[in-house]
Short mmCIF file of C-alpha atoms in Angstrom, two decimals:
data_model
loop_
_atom_site.label_atom_id
_atom_site.label_comp_id
_atom_site.label_asym_id
_atom_site.label_seq_id
_atom_site.Cartn_x
_atom_site.Cartn_y
_atom_site.Cartn_z
CA UNK A 166 -7.85 29.43 38.78
CA UNK A 167 -6.85 26.05 40.32
CA UNK A 168 -9.28 24.78 43.00
CA UNK A 169 -7.96 21.81 44.84
CA UNK A 170 -9.62 19.51 47.38
CA UNK A 171 -6.98 17.89 49.55
CA UNK A 172 -8.06 14.66 51.16
CA UNK A 173 -6.20 12.45 53.60
CA UNK A 174 -6.44 8.66 53.07
CA UNK A 175 -8.85 6.64 55.17
CA UNK A 176 -7.80 4.74 58.30
CA UNK A 177 -4.93 2.45 57.57
CA UNK A 178 -3.60 -0.61 59.25
CA UNK A 179 -0.82 1.54 60.82
CA UNK A 180 -3.35 4.12 62.06
CA UNK A 181 -5.22 1.27 63.72
CA UNK A 182 -2.08 0.12 65.58
CA UNK A 183 -1.46 -2.98 63.43
CA UNK A 184 1.86 -4.41 62.41
CA UNK A 185 2.97 -3.23 59.00
CA UNK A 186 5.83 -4.03 56.64
CA UNK A 187 6.65 -1.24 54.19
CA UNK A 188 5.17 2.25 54.06
CA UNK A 189 3.91 1.99 50.53
CA UNK A 190 2.06 -1.25 51.00
CA UNK A 191 0.02 -0.33 54.10
CA UNK A 192 -3.64 -1.03 53.32
CA UNK A 193 -6.87 0.48 54.51
CA UNK A 194 -8.85 -1.12 57.28
CA UNK A 195 -12.57 -1.90 56.86
CA UNK A 196 -13.25 1.48 58.53
CA UNK A 197 -10.88 3.11 56.05
CA UNK A 198 -12.79 1.68 53.12
CA UNK A 199 -16.10 2.91 54.65
CA UNK A 200 -14.60 6.36 55.06
CA UNK A 201 -13.45 6.37 51.40
CA UNK A 202 -17.01 5.56 50.26
CA UNK A 203 -18.29 8.50 52.25
CA UNK A 204 -15.75 10.80 50.69
CA UNK A 205 -16.94 9.80 47.24
CA UNK A 206 -20.52 10.48 48.17
CA UNK A 207 -19.61 14.14 48.88
CA UNK A 208 -19.19 14.86 45.17
CA UNK A 209 -22.27 15.93 43.26
CA UNK A 210 -20.28 16.60 40.12
CA UNK A 211 -17.13 15.19 38.69
CA UNK A 212 -13.79 17.08 39.22
CA UNK A 213 -11.51 17.84 36.29
CA UNK A 214 -8.97 15.28 37.54
CA UNK A 215 -8.19 12.91 40.39
CA UNK A 216 -4.63 12.69 41.73
CA UNK A 217 -3.32 10.24 44.32
CA UNK A 218 -0.06 8.99 45.64
CA UNK A 219 1.39 5.58 44.73
CA UNK A 220 0.93 4.30 48.26
CA UNK A 221 -1.75 1.65 48.58
CA UNK A 222 -3.85 3.44 51.20
CA UNK A 223 -4.20 6.58 49.02
CA UNK A 224 -5.04 4.48 45.95
CA UNK A 225 -7.70 2.57 47.87
CA UNK A 226 -9.15 5.81 49.25
CA UNK A 227 -9.43 7.30 45.74
CA UNK A 228 -11.00 4.20 44.27
CA UNK A 229 -14.68 4.90 45.16
CA UNK A 230 -14.51 8.36 43.67
CA UNK A 231 -12.84 7.02 40.52
CA UNK A 232 -15.56 4.36 40.21
CA UNK A 233 -18.29 6.96 40.63
CA UNK A 234 -16.87 9.12 37.87
CA UNK A 235 -14.97 6.65 35.56
CA UNK A 236 -14.61 9.28 32.81
CA UNK A 237 -12.44 11.57 34.96
CA UNK A 238 -8.69 11.35 34.24
CA UNK A 239 -6.53 10.04 37.05
CA UNK A 240 -2.82 10.52 37.74
CA UNK A 241 -0.21 9.40 40.24
CA UNK A 242 1.85 12.31 41.52
CA UNK A 243 4.64 12.27 44.14
CA UNK A 244 2.38 13.22 47.00
CA UNK A 245 3.26 10.20 49.11
CA UNK A 246 3.83 10.35 52.84
CA UNK A 247 7.06 11.75 54.32
CA UNK A 248 9.00 8.51 55.06
CA UNK A 249 11.85 9.67 57.25
CA UNK A 250 12.60 6.33 58.98
CA UNK A 251 14.44 3.70 56.90
CA UNK A 252 11.69 1.19 55.92
CA UNK A 253 13.86 -1.95 56.09
CA UNK A 254 14.72 -1.33 59.75
CA UNK A 255 11.13 -0.93 60.82
CA UNK A 256 9.43 -3.71 58.83
CA UNK A 257 7.12 -5.75 61.03
CA UNK A 258 6.57 -3.01 63.60
CA UNK A 259 3.60 -0.99 64.81
CA UNK A 260 3.24 2.76 65.09
CA UNK A 261 3.80 2.44 68.82
CA UNK A 262 6.99 0.47 68.32
CA UNK A 263 8.39 3.39 66.23
CA UNK A 264 7.59 6.08 68.82
CA UNK A 265 11.19 6.40 70.16
CA UNK A 266 12.72 6.51 66.66
CA UNK A 267 10.20 9.16 65.60
CA UNK A 268 10.98 11.30 68.69
CA UNK A 269 14.72 10.95 67.98
CA UNK A 270 14.42 11.99 64.41
CA UNK A 271 12.55 15.22 65.31
CA UNK A 272 14.85 15.95 68.23
CA UNK A 273 17.87 15.89 65.86
CA UNK A 274 16.20 18.65 63.77
CA UNK A 275 18.61 18.21 60.92
CA UNK A 276 16.86 18.86 57.53
CA UNK A 277 19.58 17.01 55.59
CA UNK A 278 19.75 13.90 57.74
CA UNK A 279 18.78 10.74 55.96
CA UNK A 280 17.96 7.73 58.22
CA UNK A 281 18.94 5.09 55.65
CA UNK A 282 17.97 3.45 52.35
CA UNK A 283 14.45 4.37 51.31
CA UNK A 284 14.18 7.22 53.72
CA UNK A 285 13.77 10.90 52.80
CA UNK A 286 15.51 13.87 54.31
CA UNK A 287 13.40 16.81 55.31
CA UNK A 288 14.89 18.69 52.40
CA UNK A 289 13.58 16.01 49.99
CA UNK A 290 10.15 16.33 51.57
CA UNK A 291 10.02 20.10 51.50
CA UNK A 292 11.13 20.07 47.85
CA UNK A 293 8.21 17.78 47.06
CA UNK A 294 5.81 20.20 48.75
CA UNK A 295 7.19 23.16 46.75
CA UNK A 296 7.10 21.18 43.51
CA UNK A 297 3.49 20.06 44.16
CA UNK A 298 2.27 23.65 44.61
CA UNK A 299 4.15 24.84 41.58
CA UNK A 300 2.67 21.99 39.50
CA UNK A 301 -0.83 22.81 40.64
CA UNK A 302 -0.53 26.41 39.41
CA UNK A 303 -0.24 25.13 35.82
CA UNK A 304 -3.48 23.18 35.85
CA UNK A 305 -7.00 24.54 35.32
CA UNK A 306 -10.23 23.58 36.93
CA UNK A 307 -10.84 21.40 40.00
CA UNK A 308 -8.42 18.78 41.18
CA UNK A 309 -9.02 16.19 43.95
CA UNK A 310 -5.82 15.02 45.64
CA UNK A 311 -5.67 11.94 47.86
CA UNK A 312 -2.56 12.13 50.01
CA UNK A 313 -1.18 11.66 53.59
CA UNK A 314 -1.24 13.43 56.84
CA UNK A 315 2.25 14.78 56.96
CA UNK A 316 2.41 15.77 53.29
CA UNK A 317 -0.94 17.64 53.64
CA UNK A 318 0.29 19.45 56.81
CA UNK A 319 3.41 20.38 54.80
CA UNK A 320 1.26 22.01 52.16
CA UNK A 321 -0.75 23.89 54.84
CA UNK A 322 2.44 25.15 56.52
CA UNK A 323 3.88 26.32 53.23
CA UNK A 324 0.67 28.10 52.23
CA UNK A 325 0.23 29.77 55.59
CA UNK A 326 3.85 30.87 55.99
CA UNK A 327 4.98 31.39 52.45
CA UNK A 328 8.55 30.45 51.33
CA UNK A 329 10.69 29.11 54.09
CA UNK A 330 14.27 27.78 54.17
CA UNK A 331 14.68 24.12 55.01
CA UNK A 332 15.89 24.66 58.59
CA UNK A 333 13.13 27.11 59.43
CA UNK A 334 10.51 24.95 57.77
CA UNK A 335 11.61 21.85 59.74
CA UNK A 336 11.61 23.75 63.01
CA UNK A 337 8.07 25.01 62.38
CA UNK A 338 6.88 21.71 61.01
CA UNK A 339 8.06 19.80 64.09
CA UNK A 340 5.35 21.58 66.13
CA UNK A 341 2.84 21.90 63.29
CA UNK A 342 2.70 18.15 62.60
CA UNK A 343 1.29 17.43 66.01
CA UNK A 344 -0.58 20.71 66.71
CA UNK A 345 -2.78 20.62 63.54
CA UNK A 346 -5.28 17.76 63.41
CA UNK A 347 -5.90 16.19 59.96
CA UNK A 348 -8.02 13.07 60.62
CA UNK A 349 -8.43 10.17 58.24
CA UNK A 350 -10.54 11.06 55.23
CA UNK A 351 -10.67 14.67 56.24
CA UNK A 352 -10.59 17.25 53.54
CA UNK A 353 -9.76 20.94 52.92
CA UNK A 354 -10.05 23.23 49.94
CA UNK A 355 -7.04 25.09 48.50
CA UNK A 356 -7.53 27.89 46.02
CA UNK A 357 -4.51 29.13 44.13
CA UNK A 358 -4.38 32.47 42.41
CA UNK A 359 -1.50 34.62 41.09
CA UNK A 360 -1.81 36.99 44.10
CA UNK A 361 -2.51 34.71 46.97
CA UNK A 362 -3.39 31.16 48.07
CA UNK A 363 -6.46 30.48 50.23
CA UNK A 364 -6.76 27.51 52.50
CA UNK A 365 -10.01 26.30 53.91
CA UNK A 366 -10.70 24.58 57.24
CA UNK A 367 -9.98 20.90 57.68
CA UNK A 368 -13.46 19.37 57.49
CA UNK A 369 -14.87 16.07 58.73
CA UNK A 370 -18.57 16.87 58.58
CA UNK A 371 -19.10 14.06 56.02
CA UNK A 372 -18.06 11.46 58.61
CA UNK A 373 -20.33 10.37 61.46
CA UNK A 374 -18.65 10.83 64.88
CA UNK A 375 -18.23 7.02 65.32
CA UNK A 376 -16.28 6.88 62.08
CA UNK A 377 -13.68 9.53 62.96
CA UNK A 378 -10.04 8.26 63.33
CA UNK A 379 -6.56 9.52 63.21
#
């Protein structure tokens, strides 16, 4: 029975309000690196595998755990963040600079809308969520996945609600993405079985209060 620990990356430059260029190259801050080290310290035994997205901040968050258990196989899966704004139009901006564009995207509520080159539609994103869960069902043992806030919330929404059409999923996700907190370096456990999927609480107990960030 697959047991999966879902971990959000540590604080990134974008989370800290800094100017960034492209979504896949955003690095961790010093706080993010410290959070990643604390995540690795939570593991008393090695998992069966470590999975992370190709985005720099997820790779950097996974690194301390990979160094702690160098014998554990690692893999890059398509669990990267939902990038719905065209990257080339927002290079050199901060998260605050993108606030109006983010609001306009979610107000449109069109699951097939694509903002431009390099952007995903919501349908693309939801298909990745479905494919991820299906892929997990075919693996045995414990898996640690380092991913991103919106992708992890997508997994949570799908597990809680079951199969959803793209329009209904986007409508629900619009509220879910802001209503459900998933801080940097937070983790939750997902257990998959043929009859049901069980989702644990989002936990941050491994992080001191002064190291919490979103």
